[in-house]
Tab-separated table of N, CA and C in Angstrom:
chain	number	residue	atom	x	y	z
A	724	MET	N	40.799	-4.791	9.599
A	724	MET	CA	41.082	-3.863	10.663
A	724	MET	C	41.812	-4.610	11.786
A	725	SER	N	42.845	-3.986	12.305
A	725	SER	CA	43.614	-4.657	13.343
A	725	SER	C	42.961	-4.484	14.705
A	726	LYS	N	43.253	-5.442	15.541
A	726	LYS	CA	42.707	-5.443	16.918
A	726	LYS	C	43.364	-4.310	17.717
A	727	PRO	N	42.574	-3.576	18.522
A	727	PRO	CA	43.173	-2.515	19.349
A	727	PRO	C	44.191	-3.099	20.317
A	728	ILE	N	45.294	-2.429	20.477
A	728	ILE	CA	46.341	-2.914	21.362
A	728	ILE	C	46.095	-2.344	22.771
A	729	SER	N	46.324	-3.175	23.753
A	729	SER	CA	46.155	-2.709	25.136
A	729	SER	C	47.356	-1.848	25.522
A	730	LEU	N	47.168	-1.053	26.522
A	730	LEU	CA	48.241	-0.175	26.991
A	730	LEU	C	49.417	-0.991	27.506
A	731	GLU	N	49.121	-2.091	28.188
A	731	GLU	CA	50.185	-2.958	28.718
A	731	GLU	C	51.039	-3.514	27.590
A	732	GLU	N	50.384	-3.992	26.511
A	732	GLU	CA	51.116	-4.552	25.376
A	732	GLU	C	51.966	-3.476	24.711
A	733	PHE	N	51.390	-2.278	24.556
A	733	PHE	CA	52.117	-1.182	23.926
A	733	PHE	C	53.377	-0.842	24.726
A	734	LEU	N	53.230	-0.731	26.045
A	734	LEU	CA	54.387	-0.381	26.870
A	734	LEU	C	55.487	-1.438	26.783
A	735	LYS	N	55.077	-2.709	26.803
A	735	LYS	CA	56.066	-3.792	26.687
A	735	LYS	C	56.804	-3.684	25.360
A	736	GLU	N	56.054	-3.530	24.262
A	736	GLU	CA	56.679	-3.439	22.947
A	736	GLU	C	57.550	-2.194	22.824
A	737	PHE	N	57.068	-1.071	23.341
A	737	PHE	CA	57.825	0.178	23.257
A	737	PHE	C	59.141	0.078	24.019
A	738	LEU	N	59.082	-0.435	25.227
A	738	LEU	CA	60.289	-0.517	26.044
A	738	LEU	C	61.289	-1.511	25.476
A	739	VAL	N	60.790	-2.606	24.905
A	739	VAL	CA	61.691	-3.585	24.304
A	739	VAL	C	62.295	-3.044	23.017
A	740	SER	N	61.469	-2.411	22.169
A	740	SER	CA	61.964	-1.918	20.885
A	740	SER	C	62.896	-0.712	21.067
A	741	SER	N	62.715	0.045	22.130
A	741	SER	CA	63.566	1.221	22.336
A	741	SER	C	64.756	0.913	23.241
A	742	GLU	N	64.955	-0.371	23.518
A	742	GLU	CA	66.054	-0.756	24.403
A	742	GLU	C	67.392	-0.342	23.792
A	743	GLN	N	68.132	0.425	24.514
A	743	GLN	CA	69.412	0.920	24.041
A	743	GLN	C	70.512	0.426	24.951
A	744	LYS	N	71.716	0.506	24.445
A	744	LYS	CA	72.873	0.077	25.232
A	744	LYS	C	72.952	0.902	26.512
A	745	GLY	N	73.064	0.250	27.639
A	745	GLY	CA	73.202	0.934	28.907
A	745	GLY	C	71.900	1.243	29.602
A	746	ARG	N	70.769	0.919	28.985
A	746	ARG	CA	69.467	1.189	29.638
A	746	ARG	C	69.241	0.187	30.743
A	747	ASN	N	68.628	0.604	31.790
A	747	ASN	CA	68.342	-0.252	32.934
A	747	ASN	C	66.927	-0.804	32.788
A	748	SER	N	66.804	-2.114	32.611
A	748	SER	CA	65.482	-2.720	32.401
A	748	SER	C	64.610	-2.586	33.651
A	749	GLU	N	65.205	-2.530	34.830
A	749	GLU	CA	64.431	-2.361	36.058
A	749	GLU	C	63.774	-0.979	36.100
A	750	VAL	N	64.498	0.029	35.648
A	750	VAL	CA	63.940	1.386	35.582
A	750	VAL	C	62.800	1.428	34.572
A	751	ASP	N	62.996	0.787	33.418
A	751	ASP	CA	61.921	0.727	32.408
A	751	ASP	C	60.691	0.043	32.973
A	752	GLN	N	60.882	-1.033	33.716
A	752	GLN	CA	59.751	-1.759	34.309
A	752	GLN	C	59.043	-0.870	35.331
A	753	ASN	N	59.803	-0.179	36.151
A	753	ASN	CA	59.203	0.733	37.145
A	753	ASN	C	58.425	1.847	36.470
A	754	LEU	N	58.977	2.411	35.415
A	754	LEU	CA	58.296	3.466	34.677
A	754	LEU	C	57.000	2.953	34.080
A	755	SER	N	57.048	1.757	33.533
A	755	SER	CA	55.854	1.126	32.952
A	755	SER	C	54.767	0.946	34.018
A	756	GLU	N	55.156	0.446	35.193
A	756	GLU	CA	54.190	0.229	36.275
A	756	GLU	C	53.591	1.541	36.777
A	757	ILE	N	54.434	2.559	36.893
A	757	ILE	CA	53.935	3.865	37.348
A	757	ILE	C	52.958	4.449	36.339
A	758	PHE	N	53.284	4.338	35.062
A	758	PHE	CA	52.401	4.869	34.031
A	758	PHE	C	51.058	4.134	34.042
A	759	LEU	N	51.092	2.814	34.161
A	759	LEU	CA	49.840	2.036	34.207
A	759	LEU	C	49.015	2.408	35.431
A	760	GLU	N	49.678	2.606	36.565
A	760	GLU	CA	48.954	3.015	37.771
A	760	GLU	C	48.350	4.405	37.595
A	761	PHE	N	49.102	5.317	37.003
A	761	PHE	CA	48.606	6.662	36.739
A	761	PHE	C	47.358	6.624	35.863
A	762	VAL	N	47.409	5.842	34.802
A	762	VAL	CA	46.290	5.743	33.880
A	762	VAL	C	45.084	5.105	34.563
A	763	SER	N	45.309	4.061	35.365
A	763	SER	CA	44.174	3.431	36.026
A	763	SER	C	43.521	4.372	37.027
A	764	LEU	N	44.310	5.163	37.735
A	764	LEU	CA	43.744	6.146	38.651
A	764	LEU	C	42.974	7.227	37.900
A	765	LEU	N	43.481	7.591	36.775
A	765	LEU	CA	42.839	8.631	35.959
A	765	LEU	C	41.480	8.190	35.465
A	766	PHE	N	41.378	6.936	35.033
A	766	PHE	CA	40.130	6.464	34.439
A	766	PHE	C	39.175	5.842	35.444
A	767	LEU	N	39.657	5.424	36.592
A	767	LEU	CA	38.791	4.752	37.561
A	767	LEU	C	38.473	5.624	38.758
A	768	GLU	N	38.885	6.882	38.740
A	768	GLU	CA	38.640	7.770	39.867
A	768	GLU	C	37.145	7.931	40.101
A	769	GLY	N	36.698	7.632	41.328
A	769	GLY	CA	35.286	7.766	41.664
A	769	GLY	C	34.435	6.614	41.190
A	770	GLU	N	35.041	5.586	40.646
A	770	GLU	CA	34.303	4.407	40.180
A	770	GLU	C	34.796	3.180	40.941
A	771	GLU	N	33.980	2.150	40.885
A	771	GLU	CA	34.426	0.882	41.471
A	771	GLU	C	35.522	0.306	40.578
A	772	GLN	N	36.350	-0.512	41.197
A	772	GLN	CA	37.392	-1.166	40.420
A	772	GLN	C	36.765	-2.052	39.362
A	773	ILE	N	37.157	-1.840	38.147
A	773	ILE	CA	36.654	-2.634	37.034
A	773	ILE	C	37.852	-3.364	36.441
A	774	GLN	N	37.704	-4.642	36.228
A	774	GLN	CA	38.797	-5.432	35.657
A	774	GLN	C	38.769	-5.322	34.140
A	775	GLU	N	38.841	-4.122	33.659
A	775	GLU	CA	38.798	-3.861	32.218
A	775	GLU	C	40.103	-3.154	31.855
A	776	GLY	N	40.765	-3.643	30.842
A	776	GLY	CA	42.017	-3.008	30.441
A	776	GLY	C	41.799	-1.666	29.794
A	777	VAL	N	42.749	-0.779	29.960
A	777	VAL	CA	42.703	0.525	29.321
A	777	VAL	C	43.434	0.400	27.994
A	778	LEU	N	42.789	0.824	26.937
A	778	LEU	CA	43.388	0.763	25.609
A	778	LEU	C	44.127	2.054	25.322
A	779	LEU	N	45.129	1.949	24.477
A	779	LEU	CA	45.921	3.110	24.121
A	779	LEU	C	45.045	4.201	23.516
A	780	LYS	N	44.042	3.821	22.744
A	780	LYS	CA	43.167	4.812	22.104
A	780	LYS	C	42.327	5.580	23.125
A	781	ASP	N	42.198	5.050	24.356
A	781	ASP	CA	41.430	5.713	25.399
A	781	ASP	C	42.177	6.865	26.060
A	782	ILE	N	43.468	6.915	25.832
A	782	ILE	CA	44.291	7.931	26.484
A	782	ILE	C	44.411	9.123	25.552
A	783	GLY	N	43.991	10.250	26.029
A	783	GLY	CA	44.044	11.464	25.222
A	783	GLY	C	45.341	12.229	25.440
A	784	SER	N	45.512	13.289	24.684
A	784	SER	CA	46.721	14.094	24.802
A	784	SER	C	46.816	14.767	26.166
A	785	PHE	N	45.677	15.119	26.761
A	785	PHE	CA	45.700	15.747	28.079
A	785	PHE	C	46.304	14.798	29.117
A	786	GLU	N	45.878	13.541	29.112
A	786	GLU	CA	46.382	12.564	30.061
A	786	GLU	C	47.876	12.327	29.868
A	787	LEU	N	48.302	12.213	28.613
A	787	LEU	CA	49.716	11.995	28.350
A	787	LEU	C	50.537	13.209	28.791
A	788	ASP	N	49.990	14.399	28.560
A	788	ASP	CA	50.652	15.629	28.982
A	788	ASP	C	50.799	15.667	30.500
A	789	GLU	N	49.740	15.275	31.203
A	789	GLU	CA	49.778	15.249	32.657
A	789	GLU	C	50.860	14.297	33.153
A	790	PHE	N	50.943	13.121	32.515
A	790	PHE	CA	51.934	12.129	32.924
A	790	PHE	C	53.346	12.663	32.687
A	791	VAL	N	53.582	13.191	31.503
A	791	VAL	CA	54.929	13.649	31.147
A	791	VAL	C	55.374	14.827	32.015
A	792	ASN	N	54.465	15.756	32.280
A	792	ASN	CA	54.839	16.965	33.012
A	792	ASN	C	54.869	16.813	34.524
A	793	PHE	N	54.119	15.870	35.070
A	793	PHE	CA	54.042	15.771	36.536
A	793	PHE	C	54.597	14.450	37.081
A	794	THR	N	54.276	13.356	36.483
A	794	THR	CA	54.693	12.056	37.002
A	794	THR	C	56.088	11.673	36.533
A	795	PHE	N	56.382	11.864	35.272
A	795	PHE	CA	57.656	11.433	34.709
A	795	PHE	C	58.847	12.102	35.409
A	796	PRO	N	58.834	13.420	35.680
A	796	PRO	CA	59.979	14.011	36.398
A	796	PRO	C	60.203	13.391	37.772
A	797	ILE	N	59.156	12.992	38.443
A	797	ILE	CA	59.286	12.332	39.743
A	797	ILE	C	59.986	10.981	39.575
A	798	CYS	N	59.654	10.263	38.500
A	798	CYS	CA	60.299	8.973	38.225
A	798	CYS	C	61.791	9.161	38.012
A	799	ILE	N	62.142	10.189	37.260
A	799	ILE	CA	63.555	10.444	36.973
A	799	ILE	C	64.300	10.788	38.258
A	800	LEU	N	63.737	11.645	39.072
A	800	LEU	CA	64.389	12.010	40.343
A	800	LEU	C	64.551	10.815	41.250
A	801	THR	N	63.542	9.960	41.283
A	801	THR	CA	63.580	8.771	42.128
A	801	THR	C	64.664	7.812	41.672
A	802	THR	N	64.776	7.581	40.362
A	802	THR	CA	65.773	6.642	39.850
A	802	THR	C	67.185	7.177	40.017
A	803	ARG	N	67.365	8.480	39.987
A	803	ARG	CA	68.693	9.057	40.174
A	803	ARG	C	69.174	8.877	41.616
A	804	GLN	N	68.244	8.787	42.539
A	804	GLN	CA	68.602	8.621	43.949
A	804	GLN	C	69.000	7.180	44.251
A	805	LEU	N	68.631	6.241	43.365
A	805	LEU	CA	68.981	4.830	43.598
A	805	LEU	C	70.426	4.652	43.369
């Protein structure tokens, strides 16, 4: 059985593997940071800060849907203004 991958590792691998001609690595990095912050707020809301990584398997479809529908459009609008 393979070791569970952390969300940070997954995002790094995903952004590197999906790197296309003309993509801005700074935008990818910003998107990665925003997503990680969103997930940490989602899972740590009302709790003390815990230095425990969030695993990809911990994120459900509801959380991903929330990110894509509410946070991601804000990221796109912000990067277009740069």
